[in-house]
């Protein structure tokens, strides 16, 4: 089959029209999950999907599905999509691009009169951002069985209003969750990082998502007067902590490519200018796409903590509070994305997702792949988030290829 075109202008216009719902003064979007604005964005999506000949439905988490039938109704659908909720000061492309690129594929399949063996579905996941309701990605997480339905529907916002109550209120609480078969899942998304732009690549072939390990560390020495206490007798917790911070940063550099290490929070006790610090509490965030390498980073970090404590005469306690395994995407799906970029002549590179996405949960229940396109200066979760029509069109072409290839288009 020759390369199928998509209508880049129609995609761009749809993105602009969607972005009017919850538009902010600075050119971004505030469309928090399950608000009236969220309902409005869903209604617009449903209208467009039905105009494209799809049937629509939603599940008990309000995950919204638009289905274009295939020749074989018994085949599990090839699914694509993302989310329409945003951060309070979010951008126009995070999430909305993946949903509307999926819709553009369906519209273009109609234009070309292409039938697929498997049905194709575009999904809008509920509460991906986790901004109004924690945790993030709860719609796709419930679908993938990561969260119980009761737990997920019972999450509440700052005012104590639950997801379940808001789904009822806006009319998007259906039946069941996660009982739909999925043959494969693809998600197009802006990169939300600077790599593609810096390397002048149009397409990121996402090979998987990083594993993450989070720790809380307490270094304990002894408080003492900053004047009378000789240097040799000190047990200064900040001295040990500063060595540990340097060591953790070095681990990030030592495990390139792909490693990330961060100490994001530090609390000094008693935090007084003329008292030698008695204890420091700090957080550590280690990330790597390969679990074995991440385990090596864990060992290096523990050794560094022991060494830093010993050097400053401190004791150290490390508590690991969260461990999220690395998620490699499906080889066949990744290959379909790469082949799509090749076919359309778009420059590309393999890339690992540093952020969470609905695709990361979907990878637990279906063969999954993702497509990244560059965003300006790598900035996202910000009203100034921007992407070019050319890059968005290119990503949609690659999505088209991956879907048609996987769903058996003729
Ligand atoms: Zn997103």
Tab-separated table of C-alpha atoms and ligand atoms in Angstrom:
chain	number	residue	atom	x	y	z
A	1	UNK	CA	0.000	0.000	0.000
A	2	UNK	CA	1.276	3.493	-0.801
A	3	UNK	CA	1.901	5.999	1.980
A	4	UNK	CA	-1.449	7.178	3.284
A	5	UNK	CA	-1.731	10.897	3.810
A	6	UNK	CA	-3.373	12.555	6.755
A	7	UNK	CA	-4.838	16.064	6.755
A	8	UNK	CA	-2.403	18.087	8.850
A	9	UNK	CA	-4.482	21.240	8.613
A	10	UNK	CA	-7.596	19.464	9.877
A	11	UNK	CA	-5.574	18.061	12.782
A	12	UNK	CA	-4.174	21.515	13.600
A	13	UNK	CA	-7.626	23.149	13.362
A	14	UNK	CA	-9.112	20.480	15.645
A	15	UNK	CA	-6.349	21.035	18.192
A	16	UNK	CA	-7.074	24.760	18.110
A	17	UNK	CA	-10.795	24.228	18.507
A	18	UNK	CA	-10.310	21.818	21.416
A	19	UNK	CA	-7.913	24.309	23.036
A	20	UNK	CA	-10.696	26.917	23.169
A	21	UNK	CA	-12.311	24.834	25.931
A	22	UNK	CA	-10.618	26.037	29.094
A	23	UNK	CA	-8.315	28.443	27.254
A	24	UNK	CA	-6.132	30.572	29.535
A	25	UNK	CA	-4.991	34.149	29.009
A	26	UNK	CA	-1.402	33.108	28.400
A	27	UNK	CA	-2.417	30.790	25.566
A	28	UNK	CA	-2.569	27.526	27.514
A	29	UNK	CA	-5.334	25.347	28.894
A	30	UNK	CA	-6.921	24.745	32.282
A	31	UNK	CA	-9.205	21.748	31.826
A	32	UNK	CA	-9.127	19.844	35.097
A	33	UNK	CA	-10.433	16.280	35.164
A	34	UNK	CA	-14.228	15.811	35.436
A	35	UNK	CA	-15.076	19.513	35.570
A	36	UNK	CA	-17.713	21.090	33.316
A	37	UNK	CA	-14.889	21.980	30.917
A	38	UNK	CA	-13.792	18.331	30.832
A	39	UNK	CA	-17.400	17.405	29.976
A	40	UNK	CA	-17.404	19.996	27.194
A	41	UNK	CA	-14.195	18.573	25.712
A	42	UNK	CA	-15.667	15.066	25.854
A	43	UNK	CA	-18.845	16.224	24.120
A	44	UNK	CA	-16.814	17.825	21.327
A	45	UNK	CA	-14.787	14.627	20.911
A	46	UNK	CA	-17.949	12.484	20.834
A	47	UNK	CA	-19.544	14.758	18.233
A	48	UNK	CA	-16.452	14.577	15.998
A	49	UNK	CA	-16.138	10.813	16.439
A	50	UNK	CA	-19.787	10.234	15.563
A	51	UNK	CA	-19.465	12.495	12.527
A	52	UNK	CA	-16.596	10.206	11.491
A	53	UNK	CA	-18.969	7.235	11.687
A	54	UNK	CA	-17.822	5.863	15.051
A	55	UNK	CA	-19.890	4.433	17.849
A	56	UNK	CA	-18.937	5.772	21.268
A	57	UNK	CA	-19.192	4.497	24.822
A	58	UNK	CA	-17.566	4.839	28.212
A	59	UNK	CA	-16.721	2.638	31.173
A	60	UNK	CA	-17.109	2.931	34.945
A	61	UNK	CA	-14.090	5.256	35.138
A	62	UNK	CA	-15.425	7.511	32.381
A	63	UNK	CA	-12.745	6.302	29.975
A	64	UNK	CA	-14.296	7.214	26.641
A	65	UNK	CA	-14.023	5.006	23.536
A	66	UNK	CA	-14.812	5.762	19.878
A	67	UNK	CA	-14.890	2.691	17.663
A	68	UNK	CA	-14.489	2.394	13.907
A	69	UNK	CA	-15.592	-1.108	12.959
A	70	UNK	CA	-13.268	-3.581	11.295
A	71	UNK	CA	-14.044	-6.321	8.797
A	72	UNK	CA	-13.787	-8.898	11.564
A	73	UNK	CA	-15.872	-7.836	14.571
A	74	UNK	CA	-14.347	-10.639	16.644
A	75	UNK	CA	-10.843	-9.216	16.425
A	76	UNK	CA	-9.567	-7.198	19.370
A	77	UNK	CA	-9.354	-3.533	18.347
A	78	UNK	CA	-6.171	-1.615	17.796
A	79	UNK	CA	-6.487	1.234	20.261
A	80	UNK	CA	-4.913	4.688	20.290
A	81	UNK	CA	-5.486	7.827	22.325
A	82	UNK	CA	-4.370	9.829	25.339
A	83	UNK	CA	-6.116	12.321	27.638
A	84	UNK	CA	-8.046	15.612	27.429
A	85	UNK	CA	-7.571	16.783	31.024
A	86	UNK	CA	-4.792	19.289	31.705
A	87	UNK	CA	-2.718	20.788	34.474
A	88	UNK	CA	-4.101	24.051	35.969
A	89	UNK	CA	-1.567	25.954	33.856
A	90	UNK	CA	-1.250	23.324	31.135
A	91	UNK	CA	-0.574	23.493	27.422
A	92	UNK	CA	-2.672	22.843	24.310
A	93	UNK	CA	-0.886	19.681	23.175
A	94	UNK	CA	-0.176	17.470	26.196
A	95	UNK	CA	-2.757	14.687	25.840
A	96	UNK	CA	-5.046	16.447	23.368
A	97	UNK	CA	-2.546	15.720	20.598
A	98	UNK	CA	-2.723	11.950	21.164
A	99	UNK	CA	-6.532	11.970	21.171
A	100	UNK	CA	-6.924	14.172	18.107
A	101	UNK	CA	-4.126	12.462	16.156
A	102	UNK	CA	-6.100	9.235	16.711
A	103	UNK	CA	-9.263	10.915	15.476
A	104	UNK	CA	-7.393	12.292	12.438
A	105	UNK	CA	-6.276	8.748	11.569
A	106	UNK	CA	-9.917	7.612	11.579
A	107	UNK	CA	-10.991	10.578	9.473
A	108	UNK	CA	-8.189	9.903	6.992
A	109	UNK	CA	-9.025	6.191	6.797
A	110	UNK	CA	-12.548	7.299	5.852
A	111	UNK	CA	-11.190	9.725	3.229
A	112	UNK	CA	-9.107	6.964	1.642
A	113	UNK	CA	-11.884	4.355	1.915
A	114	UNK	CA	-9.556	2.026	3.820
A	115	UNK	CA	-11.002	-0.895	5.708
A	116	UNK	CA	-9.090	-2.639	8.469
A	117	UNK	CA	-9.458	-6.228	9.616
A	118	UNK	CA	-9.464	-5.269	13.293
A	119	UNK	CA	-11.628	-2.430	14.600
A	120	UNK	CA	-9.771	0.773	15.504
A	121	UNK	CA	-10.656	2.595	18.715
A	122	UNK	CA	-9.679	6.054	19.945
A	123	UNK	CA	-9.699	6.366	23.724
A	124	UNK	CA	-9.820	9.375	26.056
A	125	UNK	CA	-8.433	8.323	29.450
A	126	UNK	CA	-9.849	9.935	32.599
A	127	UNK	CA	-7.667	11.987	34.975
A	128	UNK	CA	-4.258	11.347	33.455
A	129	UNK	CA	-2.679	14.441	34.978
A	130	UNK	CA	-3.422	13.623	38.603
A	131	UNK	CA	-3.730	17.321	39.254
A	132	UNK	CA	-7.296	17.384	40.581
A	133	UNK	CA	-7.359	13.748	41.758
A	134	UNK	CA	-4.255	11.805	42.858
A	135	UNK	CA	-2.763	9.506	41.713
A	136	UNK	CA	-2.101	10.354	38.072
A	137	UNK	CA	-3.107	8.025	35.200
A	138	UNK	CA	-5.909	6.574	37.294
A	139	UNK	CA	-8.317	5.917	34.391
A	140	UNK	CA	-5.837	3.826	32.429
A	141	UNK	CA	-4.499	2.372	35.695
A	142	UNK	CA	-7.954	1.089	36.658
A	143	UNK	CA	-8.424	-0.232	33.108
A	144	UNK	CA	-5.122	-2.130	33.391
A	145	UNK	CA	-6.000	-3.529	36.806
A	146	UNK	CA	-3.353	-1.507	38.661
A	147	UNK	CA	-6.076	0.072	40.829
A	148	UNK	CA	-9.318	-1.439	42.144
A	149	UNK	CA	-12.387	0.223	40.695
A	150	UNK	CA	-13.698	1.103	44.190
A	151	UNK	CA	-10.406	2.691	45.136
A	152	UNK	CA	-10.213	4.621	41.858
A	153	UNK	CA	-13.813	5.925	41.990
A	154	UNK	CA	-13.297	6.871	45.638
A	155	UNK	CA	-10.319	9.210	45.079
A	156	UNK	CA	-11.309	12.737	46.073
A	157	UNK	CA	-10.153	16.248	45.193
A	158	UNK	CA	-9.136	18.985	47.655
A	159	UNK	CA	-12.821	19.665	48.428
A	160	UNK	CA	-13.577	16.012	49.175
A	161	UNK	CA	-15.519	15.431	45.940
A	162	UNK	CA	-14.907	11.931	44.559
A	163	UNK	CA	-14.211	10.769	41.039
A	164	UNK	CA	-17.342	8.587	41.235
A	165	UNK	CA	-19.572	11.521	42.207
A	166	UNK	CA	-18.135	13.735	39.481
A	167	UNK	CA	-18.552	11.007	36.855
A	168	UNK	CA	-22.229	10.768	37.861
A	169	UNK	CA	-22.635	14.530	37.770
A	170	UNK	CA	-21.183	15.016	34.283
A	171	UNK	CA	-22.908	11.871	32.959
A	172	UNK	CA	-19.854	9.762	32.172
A	173	UNK	CA	-20.108	6.869	34.618
A	174	UNK	CA	-20.599	3.669	32.669
A	175	UNK	CA	-20.376	-0.013	33.546
A	176	UNK	CA	-17.299	-2.186	34.013
A	177	UNK	CA	-13.666	-1.290	33.542
A	178	UNK	CA	-10.855	-3.161	31.839
A	179	UNK	CA	-13.068	-5.830	30.322
A	180	UNK	CA	-12.568	-4.591	26.752
A	181	UNK	CA	-10.079	-6.613	24.733
A	182	UNK	CA	-7.190	-4.598	23.262
A	183	UNK	CA	-5.136	-6.028	20.400
A	184	UNK	CA	-2.461	-3.324	20.589
A	185	UNK	CA	-2.149	0.213	21.945
A	186	UNK	CA	-0.343	3.193	20.404
A	187	UNK	CA	-0.075	6.677	21.888
A	188	UNK	CA	1.243	9.810	20.193
A	189	UNK	CA	2.477	12.523	22.559
A	190	UNK	CA	4.704	15.581	22.643
A	191	UNK	CA	8.095	14.654	24.074
A	192	UNK	CA	7.895	17.023	27.081
A	193	UNK	CA	11.702	17.062	27.030
A	194	UNK	CA	14.456	18.711	24.950
A	195	UNK	CA	16.165	15.766	23.198
A	196	UNK	CA	14.378	15.594	19.818
A	197	UNK	CA	14.545	19.346	19.290
A	198	UNK	CA	18.239	19.494	20.252
A	199	UNK	CA	19.097	16.684	17.827
A	200	UNK	CA	16.753	17.995	15.128
A	201	UNK	CA	14.846	14.722	14.987
A	202	UNK	CA	11.176	14.708	14.046
A	203	UNK	CA	10.071	11.418	15.589
A	204	UNK	CA	10.950	9.768	18.886
A	205	UNK	CA	10.527	5.997	18.658
A	206	UNK	CA	9.707	5.318	22.304
A	207	UNK	CA	11.235	2.012	23.407
A	208	UNK	CA	9.842	2.086	26.939
A	209	UNK	CA	9.509	4.034	30.147
A	210	UNK	CA	12.007	4.475	32.925
A	211	UNK	CA	11.890	2.534	36.155
A	212	UNK	CA	11.833	4.723	39.250
A	213	UNK	CA	12.962	4.183	42.840
A	214	UNK	CA	12.195	6.772	45.512
A	215	UNK	CA	13.923	6.943	48.893
A	216	UNK	CA	13.906	8.982	52.066
A	217	UNK	CA	17.260	9.256	53.820
A	218	UNK	CA	17.996	10.431	57.356
A	219	UNK	CA	21.584	11.273	58.324
A	220	UNK	CA	22.060	11.755	62.050
A	221	UNK	CA	25.048	13.346	63.823
A	222	UNK	CA	25.084	15.576	66.846
A	223	UNK	CA	23.920	19.143	67.389
A	224	UNK	CA	26.534	21.304	69.083
A	225	UNK	CA	27.533	24.940	69.458
A	226	UNK	CA	29.082	26.366	66.279
A	227	UNK	CA	31.767	28.238	68.259
A	228	UNK	CA	33.275	26.108	71.054
A	229	UNK	CA	33.159	22.741	69.217
A	230	UNK	CA	36.530	21.973	67.524
A	231	UNK	CA	36.348	20.837	63.901
A	232	UNK	CA	37.842	17.417	64.698
A	233	UNK	CA	35.057	16.601	67.171
A	234	UNK	CA	32.105	17.459	64.964
A	235	UNK	CA	29.368	15.167	63.656
A	236	UNK	CA	27.924	17.576	61.103
A	237	UNK	CA	24.961	16.079	59.246
A	238	UNK	CA	25.048	18.714	56.471
A	239	UNK	CA	28.677	17.827	55.676
A	240	UNK	CA	27.626	14.193	55.170
A	241	UNK	CA	24.499	15.199	53.252
A	242	UNK	CA	26.458	17.441	50.888
A	243	UNK	CA	28.834	14.572	50.083
A	244	UNK	CA	25.857	12.320	49.454
A	245	UNK	CA	24.196	14.863	47.146
A	246	UNK	CA	27.393	15.056	45.078
A	247	UNK	CA	27.684	11.266	45.003
A	248	UNK	CA	24.079	10.835	43.832
A	249	UNK	CA	24.611	13.372	41.074
A	250	UNK	CA	27.744	11.482	40.018
A	251	UNK	CA	25.785	8.201	39.856
A	252	UNK	CA	23.451	9.871	37.356
A	253	UNK	CA	26.439	10.825	35.200
A	254	UNK	CA	28.135	7.431	35.624
A	255	UNK	CA	25.096	5.501	34.379
A	256	UNK	CA	24.567	7.381	31.111
A	257	UNK	CA	22.853	7.170	28.791
A	258	UNK	CA	19.347	7.290	30.239
A	259	UNK	CA	20.003	7.476	33.991
A	260	UNK	CA	18.509	10.332	36.033
A	261	UNK	CA	19.240	10.998	39.710
A	262	UNK	CA	17.799	13.788	41.833
A	263	UNK	CA	17.858	14.974	45.419
A	264	UNK	CA	14.783	17.179	45.420
A	265	UNK	CA	14.134	17.882	49.100
A	266	UNK	CA	16.455	18.589	52.025
A	267	UNK	CA	15.469	19.364	55.604
A	268	UNK	CA	18.151	20.436	58.060
A	269	UNK	CA	17.645	20.106	61.798
A	270	UNK	CA	17.620	22.330	63.780
A	271	UNK	CA	18.278	24.730	60.869
A	272	UNK	CA	19.938	27.396	62.982
A	273	UNK	CA	22.951	29.420	61.842
A	274	UNK	CA	25.066	28.886	64.965
A	275	UNK	CA	24.242	25.230	65.615
A	276	UNK	CA	26.137	22.376	63.985
A	277	UNK	CA	23.367	20.474	62.149
A	278	UNK	CA	22.346	17.345	64.055
A	279	UNK	CA	20.356	15.684	61.302
A	280	UNK	CA	19.385	15.982	57.650
A	281	UNK	CA	16.411	14.380	55.957
A	282	UNK	CA	16.506	14.197	52.152
A	283	UNK	CA	14.750	12.552	49.240
A	284	UNK	CA	16.381	10.567	46.439
A	285	UNK	CA	14.836	9.800	43.032
A	286	UNK	CA	16.701	7.287	40.829
A	287	UNK	CA	15.504	6.467	37.285
A	288	UNK	CA	16.687	4.143	34.550
A	289	UNK	CA	14.888	2.257	31.738
A	290	UNK	CA	16.717	-1.002	32.569
A	291	UNK	CA	15.841	-2.613	35.908
A	292	UNK	CA	19.238	-4.334	36.193
A	293	UNK	CA	21.052	-1.017	35.751
A	294	UNK	CA	18.623	0.606	38.179
A	295	UNK	CA	19.522	-2.081	40.725
A	296	UNK	CA	23.219	-1.251	40.223
A	297	UNK	CA	22.409	2.419	40.796
A	298	UNK	CA	20.600	1.412	43.990
A	299	UNK	CA	23.734	-0.379	45.220
A	300	UNK	CA	25.988	2.532	44.287
A	301	UNK	CA	23.661	4.924	46.125
A	302	UNK	CA	23.623	2.761	49.293
A	303	UNK	CA	27.424	2.524	49.264
A	304	UNK	CA	27.714	6.266	48.789
A	305	UNK	CA	25.343	6.846	51.712
A	306	UNK	CA	27.428	4.598	53.979
A	307	UNK	CA	30.638	6.314	52.887
A	308	UNK	CA	29.202	9.808	53.369
A	309	UNK	CA	27.908	8.900	56.829
A	310	UNK	CA	31.198	7.313	57.852
A	311	UNK	CA	33.251	10.249	56.605
A	312	UNK	CA	31.280	12.713	58.730
A	313	UNK	CA	30.769	10.466	61.772
A	314	UNK	CA	27.038	10.014	61.167
A	315	UNK	CA	24.500	7.205	61.160
A	316	UNK	CA	22.297	6.755	58.106
A	317	UNK	CA	18.840	5.256	57.630
A	318	UNK	CA	17.506	4.658	54.106
A	319	UNK	CA	13.848	3.962	53.483
A	320	UNK	CA	12.708	2.996	49.995
A	321	UNK	CA	9.168	4.360	49.697
A	322	UNK	CA	8.283	3.574	46.053
A	323	UNK	CA	9.560	1.257	43.344
A	324	UNK	CA	8.078	1.339	39.873
A	325	UNK	CA	9.700	-1.165	37.499
A	326	UNK	CA	10.976	-0.190	34.068
A	327	UNK	CA	8.456	-0.728	31.261
A	328	UNK	CA	9.906	-1.896	27.964
A	329	UNK	CA	7.383	-1.492	25.140
A	330	UNK	CA	6.439	-4.310	22.767
A	331	UNK	CA	9.100	-4.999	20.118
A	332	UNK	CA	6.602	-5.379	17.292
A	333	UNK	CA	4.830	-2.130	18.192
A	334	UNK	CA	8.130	-0.271	18.523
A	335	UNK	CA	9.209	-1.654	15.129
A	336	UNK	CA	5.913	-0.506	13.563
A	337	UNK	CA	6.567	3.044	14.819
A	338	UNK	CA	10.155	3.002	13.539
A	339	UNK	CA	9.014	1.632	10.161
A	340	UNK	CA	6.406	4.394	9.953
A	341	UNK	CA	9.052	7.079	10.465
A	342	UNK	CA	11.266	5.440	7.804
A	343	UNK	CA	8.432	5.141	5.307
A	344	UNK	CA	7.445	8.768	5.498
A	345	UNK	CA	11.087	9.871	5.486
A	346	UNK	CA	11.005	11.466	8.954
A	347	UNK	CA	14.256	11.676	10.896
A	348	UNK	CA	13.972	9.656	14.095
A	349	UNK	CA	15.778	8.255	17.077
A	350	UNK	CA	14.967	5.766	19.803
A	351	UNK	CA	14.030	7.432	23.063
A	352	UNK	CA	12.925	6.436	26.542
A	353	UNK	CA	10.012	8.178	28.208
A	354	UNK	CA	11.079	9.971	31.374
A	355	UNK	CA	7.492	10.868	32.254
A	356	UNK	CA	4.507	8.668	33.081
A	357	UNK	CA	1.881	8.153	30.372
A	358	UNK	CA	-1.300	6.113	30.020
A	359	UNK	CA	0.723	3.908	27.654
A	360	UNK	CA	2.894	2.807	30.574
A	361	UNK	CA	-0.117	1.185	32.267
A	362	UNK	CA	-1.525	-0.081	28.968
A	363	UNK	CA	1.776	-1.905	28.377
A	364	UNK	CA	0.766	-4.243	31.209
A	365	UNK	CA	-2.304	-5.518	29.348
A	366	UNK	CA	-1.579	-5.042	25.623
A	367	UNK	CA	1.346	-4.792	23.213
A	368	UNK	CA	2.145	-1.096	23.342
A	369	UNK	CA	4.149	1.540	21.483
A	370	UNK	CA	4.489	5.324	21.658
A	371	UNK	CA	5.406	8.108	19.249
A	372	UNK	CA	7.024	11.331	20.474
A	373	UNK	CA	7.194	14.594	18.541
A	374	UNK	CA	9.340	17.584	19.584
A	375	UNK	CA	7.959	20.449	21.634
A	376	UNK	CA	9.488	23.912	21.760
A	377	UNK	CA	12.422	24.153	24.204
A	378	UNK	CA	11.235	20.851	25.691
A	379	UNK	CA	8.725	22.760	27.832
A	380	UNK	CA	5.449	21.176	28.938
A	381	UNK	CA	3.030	21.430	31.883
A	382	UNK	CA	3.192	25.128	31.069
A	383	UNK	CA	0.865	27.478	29.200
A	384	UNK	CA	3.610	28.342	26.710
A	385	UNK	CA	3.934	24.689	25.619
A	386	UNK	CA	4.234	24.691	21.818
A	387	UNK	CA	4.731	22.340	18.862
A	388	UNK	CA	4.846	22.907	15.095
A	389	UNK	CA	2.110	21.781	12.693
A	390	UNK	CA	4.811	19.991	10.639
A	391	UNK	CA	5.964	17.861	13.564
A	392	UNK	CA	2.403	17.138	14.681
A	393	UNK	CA	1.521	16.056	11.136
A	394	UNK	CA	4.592	13.822	10.965
A	395	UNK	CA	3.712	12.109	14.252
A	396	UNK	CA	0.173	11.521	13.008
A	397	UNK	CA	1.481	9.962	9.780
A	398	UNK	CA	3.599	7.565	11.814
A	399	UNK	CA	0.562	6.749	13.957
A	400	UNK	CA	-1.435	6.104	10.784
A	401	UNK	CA	1.191	3.670	9.566
A	402	UNK	CA	1.436	1.842	12.890
A	403	UNK	CA	-2.349	1.474	13.171
A	404	UNK	CA	-2.966	0.384	9.560
A	405	UNK	CA	-0.073	-2.073	9.734
A	406	UNK	CA	-1.260	-3.559	13.034
A	407	UNK	CA	-4.990	-3.575	12.260
A	408	UNK	CA	-4.534	-5.111	8.804
A	409	UNK	CA	-5.540	-2.245	6.523
A	410	UNK	CA	-6.567	-2.803	2.897
B	1	LIG	ZN1	0.110	13.793	28.787
